[in-house]
Amino acid sequence: MTPPLPRWVAVAVALAVAAVPALLTGACSRVVPGDARPATLPATAAIAAAPPAGSASAVAMATTAALQEFWRQEFPAAFGREWPDITTFAAVATDDPRATPPPCINRAADLADQAFYCPAADAVAWDADGLMPLLHDRFGPAGVVVVLAHEVGHAVQSRLGVDEAQQRNPQRYPTILLEAMADCYAGVAIAHLLDEPVAGLPMGPAERDEAMRALVGFRDPIGVAPGDRSAHGNAFDRVSAFQDGYRDGAARCADMTVDNRVFTQRRFGSEADLARGGNLPLRELLAFVEDDAGRWFTGLAPGRDAPRLSAGGACPPERLTAQGPAAYCPDDGDVAVDLAALEDVHGDIGDFAAAALVAGRYGVALLDAVGAAPVGRPAGAGATCLAGAYTGRLLDAPDGFRLSPGDLDEAVQVLLLADWVARDAAGASNPAEHGFERIARFRTGLLDGAGSCLPQG
C-alpha cells in the first residue's frame, strides 16, 4: 500500500502491493507449443512401476482415478449429459531425456514444472519429476489433488462446449474466466472428496486449506491485469472461485461469465509503486491505517472516539498477547500493536497482511461500540467480516489510501496462516473453523459491506 496522494495531484494512482513471489509458476497451460497428437499415452518407463504408497506419484494415480469416477456421476447429475472418460492421463518423467512426450508438446522436458489439459487430444499431463513432488512436499497430498482437479476442470469446460465458444467470441471467454471456472470445478471435486473419502487421498478441513495454499502459489505475478492473455487470477480470485464450487456445485462454475464475475487484480499505477514493491515501511503503514480505518470505523458508530494505536494499553499484557500481533483493549478502547510481531508478518507476507490484522481489531472495537459483545465466537466472526468490509472500501477508492496489486493476496495468505483476524477480545477463536471459513467471512464483508457483518435489530 502507499499513502494518499496530495490533493493537487490530478490523476489518481493505484497503490502498489508487497511483492510476494509465487511459490510455483506455469502450473496450468491450455495453449501449449508443438503439435496436437490425440493418442493415448502410456506411463513412461521411469514411472511405469507401481509407485510407493504415499508418494506424489501414488497420490496422482489415485487422484486421476477418483476424479474420473466422480465426474462420471456428477456430470450427468449437473448437466444432464453423459461423461466421456478423459482419453489420456500422462505422468511424464521430465528429467529423463528419453521420455516419450505427452500429446500436444514435442519434448517431455517442455513440461517441466507444469501441468496442462490439451483439448485437442483430451489429455491431462503433468511433470512427475519436478512439479508433483514439490507440491507434495509443500502442501501434502492436497497440493497434488487440487492441481489435477483444476486440469480436469478444463476437461469439464471442453465437454460443455466452452472451447468452441471461446473461439467464436474470445472477448466473452478471456483466459482468466476459464481459469476461474477450472478452479471452481476443482472446488466441486474436493468437496466430494471430503464427503466421500478415497483411499490414499486424505482430505479434511486442514487439507482443504492446503489445497487453497497451493492455489495461492499459482497466482499471477502482481501487476498482471485481468485482461492480459496470460492472466490466470490473483490469489483472492482463485480461492474465491474454488470456494464457489466447493459450496455451490458445478452449475455455479458453468454459469460464470464476464458479466457476473468481478476480478480484483490490478496493474501497478506508478513506477514508484513498482520500484518499492508496494510495501510501505511498517510504522508509516500503521500511521495511515490508524487515520483511515479510524475514520471509517468511527463513521459506522457515530459519537464514539476512534481507536488509537498504542504499544501497550490499559489491558494486562497477557490479554493483549492472546489476540496476536494486534489486540483490542476494551478497557481503554484502543488497539495495541506488537511492532516486532507485525514486522515479521510484514516481512514474510507483505504490508497489507499487517494491515488486515489491525483492521480485524478495529472490527472488534466497532462491535463493542455498537453494543455487541467483543468476546465470543460471534465477535471473532464479525471481526473477520469487518476486516473484509474495510478492505472492500479500499478496493476501488476514487483517491487517497487504497488497495493495489497483491494486497488481497496478502490478506488471503494471513487468513490461511493463522486465526489472528478471527480472535475475539479474549484471544479465542472458533476451533471448528479453518482458513476456508475465515476467507469466506472476509469475502462476505468485502463484497456485501459492513452491514453484512453487524448484528441486526
Tab-separated table of C-alpha atoms in Angstrom:
chain	number	residue	atom	x	y	z
A	1	MET	CA	0.000	0.000	0.000
A	2	THR	CA	1.031	3.595	-0.479
A	3	PRO	CA	-0.056	6.801	1.244
A	4	PRO	CA	-2.800	9.015	-0.186
A	5	LEU	CA	-1.690	11.440	-2.867
A	6	PRO	CA	-1.527	15.196	-2.312
A	7	ARG	CA	-4.754	16.934	-3.285
A	8	TRP	CA	-3.041	18.756	-6.138
A	9	VAL	CA	-2.262	15.533	-7.981
A	10	ALA	CA	-4.695	15.423	-10.874
A	11	VAL	CA	-4.588	11.741	-11.741
A	12	ALA	CA	-5.281	9.095	-9.093
A	13	VAL	CA	-2.546	6.477	-8.893
A	14	ALA	CA	-3.265	2.924	-7.747
A	15	LEU	CA	-1.400	1.635	-4.740
A	16	ALA	CA	1.360	-0.900	-5.092
A	17	VAL	CA	1.491	-4.029	-3.023
A	18	ALA	CA	4.010	-6.165	-1.288
A	19	ALA	CA	5.830	-8.257	-3.862
A	20	VAL	CA	5.327	-11.799	-2.647
A	21	PRO	CA	6.773	-14.211	-5.221
A	22	ALA	CA	4.555	-17.096	-6.303
A	23	LEU	CA	5.588	-20.443	-4.878
A	24	LEU	CA	5.274	-22.064	-8.280
A	25	THR	CA	4.619	-20.840	-11.780
A	26	GLY	CA	3.307	-22.291	-15.003
A	27	ALA	CA	1.041	-24.821	-13.353
A	28	CYS	CA	-1.670	-24.743	-15.977
A	29	SER	CA	-1.375	-24.296	-19.690
A	30	ARG	CA	-4.256	-24.612	-22.129
A	31	VAL	CA	-2.219	-23.384	-25.096
A	32	VAL	CA	0.965	-25.380	-25.393
A	33	PRO	CA	3.701	-25.484	-28.022
A	34	GLY	CA	4.026	-28.278	-30.506
A	35	ASP	CA	1.608	-30.418	-32.415
A	36	ALA	CA	-1.560	-31.968	-31.054
A	37	ARG	CA	-1.393	-35.726	-31.269
A	38	PRO	CA	-4.644	-37.257	-29.984
A	39	ALA	CA	-3.337	-40.621	-28.897
A	40	THR	CA	-3.465	-42.477	-25.616
A	41	LEU	CA	-0.090	-42.273	-23.905
A	42	PRO	CA	1.185	-44.968	-21.559
A	43	ALA	CA	3.217	-44.070	-18.492
A	44	THR	CA	6.879	-43.556	-19.333
A	45	ALA	CA	9.335	-46.282	-18.403
A	46	ALA	CA	10.685	-44.275	-15.465
A	47	ILE	CA	7.315	-44.349	-13.721
A	48	ALA	CA	5.650	-47.433	-15.146
A	49	ALA	CA	6.053	-49.478	-11.968
A	50	ALA	CA	3.543	-49.087	-9.167
A	51	PRO	CA	4.659	-46.020	-7.197
A	52	PRO	CA	5.428	-46.264	-3.471
A	53	ALA	CA	2.375	-45.792	-1.257
A	54	GLY	CA	2.033	-42.203	-0.082
A	55	SER	CA	4.354	-40.798	-2.739
A	56	ALA	CA	3.405	-37.948	-5.037
A	57	SER	CA	3.069	-40.419	-7.918
A	58	ALA	CA	0.770	-42.672	-5.907
A	59	VAL	CA	-1.372	-39.676	-4.940
A	60	ALA	CA	-1.547	-38.560	-8.568
A	61	MET	CA	-2.600	-42.047	-9.687
A	62	ALA	CA	-5.304	-42.257	-7.024
A	63	THR	CA	-6.463	-38.730	-7.824
A	64	THR	CA	-6.952	-39.273	-11.538
A	65	ALA	CA	-8.964	-42.441	-10.892
A	66	ALA	CA	-11.087	-40.673	-8.268
A	67	LEU	CA	-11.713	-37.636	-10.478
A	68	GLN	CA	-12.706	-39.746	-13.454
A	69	GLU	CA	-15.168	-41.695	-11.296
A	70	PHE	CA	-16.529	-38.527	-9.681
A	71	TRP	CA	-17.269	-36.779	-12.961
A	72	ARG	CA	-18.910	-39.910	-14.363
A	73	GLN	CA	-21.534	-39.377	-11.672
A	74	GLU	CA	-21.525	-35.592	-11.289
A	75	PHE	CA	-21.540	-34.522	-14.936
A	76	PRO	CA	-24.861	-36.222	-15.780
A	77	ALA	CA	-26.362	-35.060	-12.471
A	78	ALA	CA	-25.330	-31.421	-13.005
A	79	PHE	CA	-25.688	-31.087	-16.782
A	80	GLY	CA	-27.868	-33.966	-17.972
A	81	ARG	CA	-25.161	-35.377	-20.239
A	82	GLU	CA	-23.021	-38.483	-20.199
A	83	TRP	CA	-19.393	-38.033	-19.172
A	84	PRO	CA	-16.942	-39.248	-21.854
A	85	ASP	CA	-13.885	-40.503	-19.982
A	86	ILE	CA	-10.747	-38.424	-20.413
A	87	THR	CA	-8.668	-40.103	-23.104
A	88	THR	CA	-5.206	-39.678	-21.597
A	89	PHE	CA	-3.681	-39.088	-18.181
A	90	ALA	CA	0.079	-38.761	-18.648
A	91	ALA	CA	2.581	-38.661	-15.799
A	92	VAL	CA	5.774	-37.569	-17.530
A	93	ALA	CA	9.321	-38.162	-16.308
A	94	THR	CA	10.628	-34.777	-17.368
A	95	ASP	CA	14.129	-35.490	-16.029
A	96	ASP	CA	14.536	-38.428	-18.436
A	97	PRO	CA	15.818	-37.251	-21.843
A	98	ARG	CA	14.445	-40.485	-23.341
A	99	ALA	CA	10.922	-39.981	-22.000
A	100	THR	CA	8.121	-40.049	-24.538
A	101	PRO	CA	6.483	-36.603	-24.722
A	102	PRO	CA	2.782	-36.415	-23.948
A	103	PRO	CA	0.263	-35.265	-26.534
A	104	CYS	CA	0.472	-31.633	-27.614
A	105	ILE	CA	4.157	-30.990	-26.902
A	106	ASN	CA	7.314	-32.066	-28.663
A	107	ARG	CA	9.656	-32.831	-25.760
A	108	ALA	CA	8.974	-34.213	-22.301
A	109	ALA	CA	11.319	-31.574	-20.852
A	110	ASP	CA	8.947	-28.843	-22.071
A	111	LEU	CA	6.503	-29.970	-19.394
A	112	ALA	CA	8.945	-29.214	-16.553
A	113	ASP	CA	7.177	-27.572	-13.589
A	114	GLN	CA	3.832	-27.673	-15.386
A	115	ALA	CA	0.565	-29.500	-15.698
A	116	PHE	CA	-1.929	-28.962	-18.502
A	117	TYR	CA	-5.074	-30.098	-20.211
A	118	CYS	CA	-4.912	-30.229	-24.010
A	119	PRO	CA	-8.412	-30.219	-25.515
A	120	ALA	CA	-7.149	-31.282	-28.965
A	121	ALA	CA	-6.034	-34.629	-27.520
A	122	ASP	CA	-8.331	-34.714	-24.476
A	123	ALA	CA	-5.205	-35.228	-22.384
A	124	VAL	CA	-4.152	-34.209	-18.884
A	125	ALA	CA	-0.375	-34.293	-18.455
A	126	TRP	CA	1.926	-33.306	-15.612
A	127	ASP	CA	5.547	-33.191	-14.582
A	128	ALA	CA	6.029	-36.244	-12.377
A	129	ASP	CA	9.670	-35.484	-11.548
A	130	GLY	CA	9.529	-31.839	-10.509
A	131	LEU	CA	6.089	-30.313	-10.064
A	132	MET	CA	4.221	-33.090	-8.288
A	133	PRO	CA	6.940	-33.967	-5.750
A	134	LEU	CA	7.334	-30.274	-4.960
A	135	LEU	CA	3.588	-29.864	-4.446
A	136	HIS	CA	3.516	-32.968	-2.269
A	137	ASP	CA	6.423	-31.743	-0.148
A	138	ARG	CA	4.966	-28.276	0.399
A	139	PHE	CA	1.250	-28.954	0.664
A	140	GLY	CA	0.886	-32.674	1.181
A	141	PRO	CA	-1.450	-34.788	-0.980
A	142	ALA	CA	-3.878	-31.860	-1.283
A	143	GLY	CA	-1.381	-29.944	-3.435
A	144	VAL	CA	-1.321	-32.768	-5.974
A	145	VAL	CA	-5.089	-33.235	-5.833
A	146	VAL	CA	-6.016	-29.590	-6.416
A	147	VAL	CA	-3.751	-29.184	-9.442
A	148	LEU	CA	-5.098	-32.308	-11.137
A	149	ALA	CA	-8.672	-31.380	-10.189
A	150	HIS	CA	-8.095	-27.977	-11.815
A	151	GLU	CA	-6.831	-29.537	-15.043
A	152	VAL	CA	-9.747	-31.954	-15.121
A	153	GLY	CA	-11.912	-28.866	-14.636
A	154	HIS	CA	-10.698	-27.712	-18.041
A	155	ALA	CA	-11.854	-31.049	-19.441
A	156	VAL	CA	-15.293	-30.341	-17.960
A	157	GLN	CA	-15.300	-26.993	-19.780
A	158	SER	CA	-14.347	-28.669	-23.032
A	159	ARG	CA	-17.214	-31.142	-22.720
A	160	LEU	CA	-19.614	-28.238	-22.170
A	161	GLY	CA	-18.502	-26.526	-25.384
A	162	VAL	CA	-16.551	-23.694	-23.799
A	163	ASP	CA	-13.556	-24.147	-26.127
A	164	GLU	CA	-15.723	-23.600	-29.211
A	165	ALA	CA	-17.489	-20.679	-27.550
A	166	GLN	CA	-14.147	-19.043	-26.805
A	167	GLN	CA	-13.061	-19.415	-30.426
A	168	ARG	CA	-16.288	-17.761	-31.587
A	169	ASN	CA	-16.196	-14.954	-29.026
A	170	PRO	CA	-12.862	-14.631	-27.191
A	171	GLN	CA	-13.946	-11.390	-25.524
A	172	ARG	CA	-16.632	-13.297	-23.635
A	173	TYR	CA	-14.205	-16.026	-22.555
A	174	PRO	CA	-10.900	-14.458	-21.518
A	175	THR	CA	-8.265	-16.788	-20.090
A	176	ILE	CA	-8.834	-15.530	-16.560
A	177	LEU	CA	-12.503	-16.577	-16.718
A	178	LEU	CA	-11.606	-20.069	-17.952
A	179	GLU	CA	-9.092	-20.425	-15.128
A	180	ALA	CA	-11.670	-19.307	-12.561
A	181	MET	CA	-14.078	-21.920	-13.905
A	182	ALA	CA	-11.416	-24.617	-13.584
A	183	ASP	CA	-10.631	-23.519	-10.006
A	184	CYS	CA	-14.358	-23.673	-9.322
A	185	TYR	CA	-14.650	-27.225	-10.680
A	186	ALA	CA	-11.646	-28.167	-8.531
A	187	GLY	CA	-13.616	-26.952	-5.513
A	188	VAL	CA	-16.563	-29.136	-6.545
A	189	ALA	CA	-14.343	-32.218	-6.738
A	190	ILE	CA	-12.574	-31.562	-3.432
A	191	ALA	CA	-15.907	-31.068	-1.661
A	192	HIS	CA	-16.816	-34.559	-2.855
A	193	LEU	CA	-13.512	-35.981	-1.622
A	194	LEU	CA	-14.171	-34.536	1.823
A	195	ASP	CA	-17.672	-36.007	1.873
A	196	GLU	CA	-16.680	-39.386	0.461
A	197	PRO	CA	-13.008	-40.083	1.266
A	198	VAL	CA	-10.926	-42.144	-1.126
A	199	ALA	CA	-8.166	-44.493	-0.012
A	200	GLY	CA	-4.767	-42.865	-0.407
A	201	LEU	CA	-6.230	-39.350	-0.586
A	202	PRO	CA	-6.519	-37.957	2.949
A	203	MET	CA	-8.831	-34.956	2.694
A	204	GLY	CA	-10.286	-32.979	5.588
A	205	PRO	CA	-10.591	-29.299	6.545
A	206	ALA	CA	-6.836	-28.956	7.097
A	207	GLU	CA	-6.100	-30.471	3.683
A	208	ARG	CA	-8.696	-28.196	2.113
A	209	ASP	CA	-6.693	-25.240	3.447
A	210	GLU	CA	-3.547	-26.768	1.987
A	211	ALA	CA	-5.268	-27.011	-1.396
A	212	MET	CA	-6.043	-23.304	-1.216
A	213	ARG	CA	-2.459	-22.553	-0.218
A	214	ALA	CA	-1.358	-24.363	-3.362
A	215	LEU	CA	-3.713	-22.213	-5.446
A	216	VAL	CA	-2.189	-19.137	-3.825
A	217	GLY	CA	1.181	-20.385	-5.067
A	218	PHE	CA	-0.140	-20.382	-8.641
A	219	ARG	CA	-1.420	-16.820	-8.551
A	220	ASP	CA	-0.374	-14.351	-11.244
A	221	PRO	CA	2.624	-12.133	-10.605
A	222	ILE	CA	1.474	-8.841	-9.135
A	223	GLY	CA	0.705	-6.213	-11.739
A	224	VAL	CA	-0.942	-8.566	-14.256
A	225	ALA	CA	-4.311	-7.178	-15.343
A	226	PRO	CA	-7.391	-9.398	-15.765
A	227	GLY	CA	-7.490	-8.680	-19.496
A	228	ASP	CA	-3.959	-9.928	-20.144
A	229	ARG	CA	-3.926	-13.048	-22.322
A	230	SER	CA	-1.746	-14.857	-19.787
A	231	ALA	CA	-3.819	-13.891	-16.736
A	232	HIS	CA	-4.894	-16.781	-14.514
A	233	GLY	CA	-6.062	-14.775	-11.500
A	234	ASN	CA	-4.695	-13.445	-8.249
A	235	ALA	CA	-4.872	-15.439	-5.030
A	236	PHE	CA	-8.130	-13.848	-3.884
A	237	ASP	CA	-9.926	-14.543	-7.163
A	238	ARG	CA	-8.611	-18.093	-7.452
A	239	VAL	CA	-9.507	-19.029	-3.901
A	240	SER	CA	-12.901	-17.340	-4.279
A	241	ALA	CA	-13.695	-19.413	-7.364
A	242	PHE	CA	-12.599	-22.581	-5.557
A	243	GLN	CA	-14.930	-21.728	-2.665
A	244	ASP	CA	-17.849	-21.072	-5.006
A	245	GLY	CA	-17.523	-24.539	-6.495
A	246	TYR	CA	-16.986	-26.158	-3.123
A	247	ARG	CA	-20.134	-24.615	-1.638
A	248	ASP	CA	-22.465	-24.260	-4.621
A	249	GLY	CA	-21.624	-27.083	-7.005
A	250	ALA	CA	-20.825	-27.493	-10.683
A	251	ALA	CA	-23.715	-25.427	-12.030
A	252	ARG	CA	-22.260	-22.344	-10.321
A	253	CYS	CA	-18.992	-22.889	-12.192
A	254	ALA	CA	-20.668	-23.297	-15.571
A	255	ASP	CA	-22.680	-20.112	-15.018
A	256	MET	CA	-19.597	-17.889	-14.593
A	257	THR	CA	-19.386	-15.065	-17.153
A	258	VAL	CA	-17.513	-11.803	-17.552
A	259	ASP	CA	-20.755	-10.100	-16.509
A	260	ASN	CA	-21.236	-11.836	-13.167
A	261	ARG	CA	-17.574	-12.391	-12.207
A	262	VAL	CA	-15.563	-9.429	-10.946
A	263	PHE	CA	-11.800	-9.907	-10.949
A	264	THR	CA	-9.863	-7.920	-8.394
A	265	GLN	CA	-6.287	-7.896	-9.628
A	266	ARG	CA	-4.841	-4.638	-10.865
A	267	ARG	CA	-1.814	-3.259	-12.670
A	268	PHE	CA	0.672	-1.102	-10.829
A	269	GLY	CA	-0.356	2.522	-11.001
A	270	SER	CA	3.085	4.098	-10.991
A	271	GLU	CA	6.766	3.347	-11.431
A	272	ALA	CA	7.344	4.449	-7.840
A	273	ASP	CA	4.935	1.804	-6.546
A	274	LEU	CA	6.577	-0.847	-8.679
A	275	ALA	CA	10.081	0.172	-7.617
A	276	ARG	CA	9.372	-0.259	-3.911
A	277	GLY	CA	7.407	-3.485	-4.422
A	278	GLY	CA	4.319	-1.822	-2.987
A	279	ASN	CA	5.412	-2.054	0.618
A	280	LEU	CA	5.264	0.893	2.970
A	281	PRO	CA	7.561	0.702	5.985
A	282	LEU	CA	5.550	-0.691	8.878
A	283	ARG	CA	5.407	2.451	11.011
A	284	GLU	CA	4.354	4.540	8.024
A	285	LEU	CA	1.723	1.953	7.098
A	286	LEU	CA	0.317	1.928	10.635
A	287	ALA	CA	0.063	5.708	10.692
A	288	PHE	CA	-2.059	5.715	7.564
A	289	VAL	CA	-4.185	2.748	8.699
A	290	GLU	CA	-4.789	4.425	12.062
A	291	ASP	CA	-6.094	7.536	10.347
A	292	ASP	CA	-8.052	5.890	7.540
A	293	ALA	CA	-9.508	2.914	9.417
A	294	GLY	CA	-10.217	5.098	12.430
A	295	ARG	CA	-12.323	7.479	10.357
A	296	TRP	CA	-14.140	4.665	8.518
A	297	PHE	CA	-14.971	2.570	11.560
A	298	THR	CA	-15.987	5.637	13.569
A	299	GLY	CA	-18.363	6.579	10.772
A	300	LEU	CA	-20.180	3.317	11.472
A	301	ALA	CA	-20.566	4.208	15.167
A	302	PRO	CA	-21.139	7.982	15.294
A	303	GLY	CA	-20.343	9.626	18.571
A	304	ARG	CA	-17.614	7.176	19.538
A	305	ASP	CA	-13.946	8.081	19.528
A	306	ALA	CA	-11.791	6.253	17.006
A	307	PRO	CA	-9.431	3.661	18.469
A	308	ARG	CA	-5.821	4.769	18.602
A	309	LEU	CA	-2.825	2.543	18.067
A	310	SER	CA	-0.509	2.069	21.018
A	311	ALA	CA	2.324	-0.139	22.156
A	312	GLY	CA	0.566	-1.203	25.337
A	313	GLY	CA	-2.777	-0.020	26.641
A	314	ALA	CA	-4.783	-0.426	29.796
A	315	CYS	CA	-5.277	-4.184	29.434
A	316	PRO	CA	-2.901	-6.718	31.043
A	317	PRO	CA	-0.173	-7.838	28.624
A	318	GLU	CA	-1.356	-11.448	28.642
A	319	ARG	CA	-4.822	-10.403	27.418
A	320	LEU	CA	-3.241	-8.482	24.585
A	321	THR	CA	-0.764	-11.193	23.632
A	322	ALA	CA	-3.557	-13.743	23.363
A	323	GLN	CA	-5.040	-11.841	20.412
A	324	GLY	CA	-1.874	-11.942	18.322
A	325	PRO	CA	0.269	-9.181	16.794
A	326	ALA	CA	-2.553	-6.635	17.212
A	327	ALA	CA	-5.062	-6.525	20.073
A	328	TYR	CA	-8.168	-4.582	21.043
A	329	CYS	CA	-8.342	-3.457	24.673
A	330	PRO	CA	-11.947	-2.940	25.857
A	331	ASP	CA	-10.687	-1.095	28.958
A	332	ASP	CA	-9.462	1.934	27.002
A	333	GLY	CA	-10.959	1.325	23.535
A	334	ASP	CA	-7.580	1.355	21.812
A	335	VAL	CA	-5.657	-1.165	19.680
A	336	ALA	CA	-2.261	-2.296	20.922
A	337	VAL	CA	0.283	-3.437	18.356
A	338	ASP	CA	3.297	-5.668	18.854
A	339	LEU	CA	5.689	-4.000	16.427
A	340	ALA	CA	8.163	-6.878	16.351
A	341	ALA	CA	5.473	-9.467	15.605
A	342	LEU	CA	3.830	-7.245	12.987
A	343	GLU	CA	7.222	-6.636	11.397
A	344	ASP	CA	7.574	-10.391	10.942
A	345	VAL	CA	4.182	-10.578	9.212
A	346	HIS	CA	5.021	-7.505	7.141
A	347	GLY	CA	8.330	-9.008	6.036
A	348	ASP	CA	7.138	-12.545	5.431
A	349	ILE	CA	3.892	-11.791	3.583
A	350	GLY	CA	3.528	-8.077	2.851
A	351	ASP	CA	2.256	-4.808	4.199
A	352	PHE	CA	-1.450	-5.485	3.782
A	353	ALA	CA	-1.170	-8.687	5.798
A	354	ALA	CA	-0.222	-6.474	8.724
A	355	ALA	CA	-2.963	-4.001	7.840
A	356	ALA	CA	-5.568	-6.799	7.778
A	357	LEU	CA	-4.632	-7.864	11.322
A	358	VAL	CA	-5.063	-4.308	12.582
A	359	ALA	CA	-8.344	-3.943	10.669
A	360	GLY	CA	-9.656	-7.044	12.431
A	361	ARG	CA	-9.001	-5.412	15.808
A	362	TYR	CA	-10.787	-2.255	14.653
A	363	GLY	CA	-13.644	-4.587	13.806
A	364	VAL	CA	-13.793	-5.891	17.393
A	365	ALA	CA	-13.709	-2.279	18.610
A	366	LEU	CA	-16.677	-1.449	16.368
A	367	LEU	CA	-18.674	-4.400	17.680
A	368	ASP	CA	-18.016	-3.156	21.205
A	369	ALA	CA	-19.026	0.372	20.210
A	370	VAL	CA	-22.409	-0.715	18.810
A	371	GLY	CA	-23.246	-2.806	21.881
A	372	ALA	CA	-22.289	-6.229	20.597
A	373	ALA	CA	-20.130	-8.357	22.868
A	374	PRO	CA	-16.412	-8.149	21.941
A	375	VAL	CA	-15.915	-11.632	23.392
A	376	GLY	CA	-17.335	-14.862	21.969
A	377	ARG	CA	-17.482	-16.616	18.627
A	378	PRO	CA	-19.790	-14.026	17.015
A	379	ALA	CA	-17.185	-11.367	17.828
A	380	GLY	CA	-14.435	-13.277	16.041
A	381	ALA	CA	-16.677	-13.907	13.044
A	382	GLY	CA	-17.717	-10.259	12.954
A	383	ALA	CA	-14.121	-9.072	13.186
A	384	THR	CA	-13.132	-11.144	10.153
A	385	CYS	CA	-16.109	-9.919	8.163
A	386	LEU	CA	-15.447	-6.277	9.101
A	387	ALA	CA	-11.805	-6.598	8.108
A	388	GLY	CA	-13.127	-7.642	4.691
A	389	ALA	CA	-15.604	-4.765	4.610
A	390	TYR	CA	-12.841	-2.269	5.327
A	391	THR	CA	-10.707	-3.871	2.615
A	392	GLY	CA	-13.606	-3.588	0.177
A	393	ARG	CA	-13.721	0.144	0.866
A	394	LEU	CA	-10.111	0.367	-0.286
A	395	LEU	CA	-10.507	-1.794	-3.391
A	396	ASP	CA	-11.722	0.930	-5.756
A	397	ALA	CA	-11.455	4.069	-3.657
A	398	PRO	CA	-11.506	7.056	-6.047
A	399	ASP	CA	-8.477	8.639	-4.412
A	400	GLY	CA	-6.264	8.508	-1.360
A	401	PHE	CA	-5.443	5.372	0.601
A	402	ARG	CA	-6.467	2.284	-1.354
A	403	LEU	CA	-5.573	-1.219	-2.421
A	404	SER	CA	-3.100	-2.143	-5.088
A	405	PRO	CA	-1.974	-5.309	-6.913
A	406	GLY	CA	-1.244	-8.056	-4.444
A	407	ASP	CA	-2.853	-6.603	-1.315
A	408	LEU	CA	-5.768	-9.017	-1.418
A	409	ASP	CA	-3.343	-11.880	-1.930
A	410	GLU	CA	-1.592	-10.868	1.276
A	411	ALA	CA	-4.900	-10.862	3.129
A	412	VAL	CA	-5.661	-14.375	1.824
A	413	GLN	CA	-2.277	-15.616	2.967
A	414	VAL	CA	-2.545	-14.275	6.503
A	415	LEU	CA	-6.086	-15.664	6.815
A	416	LEU	CA	-4.788	-19.092	5.803
A	417	LEU	CA	-1.726	-18.790	8.011
A	418	ALA	CA	-3.387	-18.170	11.368
A	419	ASP	CA	-6.628	-17.307	13.143
A	420	TRP	CA	-5.439	-13.900	14.404
A	421	VAL	CA	-8.060	-11.910	12.477
A	422	ALA	CA	-10.814	-14.180	13.829
A	423	ARG	CA	-9.889	-13.919	17.518
A	424	ASP	CA	-12.167	-12.098	19.936
A	425	ALA	CA	-11.038	-9.620	22.603
A	426	ALA	CA	-10.085	-12.515	24.866
A	427	GLY	CA	-7.893	-14.092	22.194
A	428	ALA	CA	-10.244	-17.009	21.477
A	429	SER	CA	-11.487	-18.176	18.078
A	430	ASN	CA	-13.804	-20.901	16.879
A	431	PRO	CA	-11.703	-24.107	16.873
A	432	ALA	CA	-14.033	-25.697	14.333
A	433	GLU	CA	-13.209	-23.061	11.711
A	434	HIS	CA	-10.221	-23.043	9.388
A	435	GLY	CA	-8.750	-20.763	6.765
A	436	PHE	CA	-11.556	-21.681	4.363
A	437	GLU	CA	-14.176	-20.234	6.715
A	438	ARG	CA	-12.088	-17.174	7.574
A	439	ILE	CA	-11.631	-16.298	3.907
A	440	ALA	CA	-15.346	-16.846	3.280
A	441	ARG	CA	-16.269	-14.412	6.074
A	442	PHE	CA	-13.701	-11.879	4.902
A	443	ARG	CA	-15.071	-12.142	1.370
A	444	THR	CA	-18.642	-11.627	2.587
A	445	GLY	CA	-17.618	-8.344	4.174
A	446	LEU	CA	-15.637	-7.273	1.129
A	447	LEU	CA	-18.482	-7.955	-1.309
A	448	ASP	CA	-21.505	-7.067	0.831
A	449	GLY	CA	-20.189	-4.347	3.115
A	450	ALA	CA	-20.226	-3.728	6.843
A	451	GLY	CA	-23.989	-4.230	7.124
A	452	SER	CA	-23.472	-7.937	6.458
A	453	CYS	CA	-21.141	-8.141	9.474
A	454	LEU	CA	-23.033	-6.261	12.166
A	455	PRO	CA	-25.804	-7.726	14.337
A	456	GLN	CA	-29.249	-6.968	13.025
A	457	GLY	CA	-32.016	-5.366	15.050
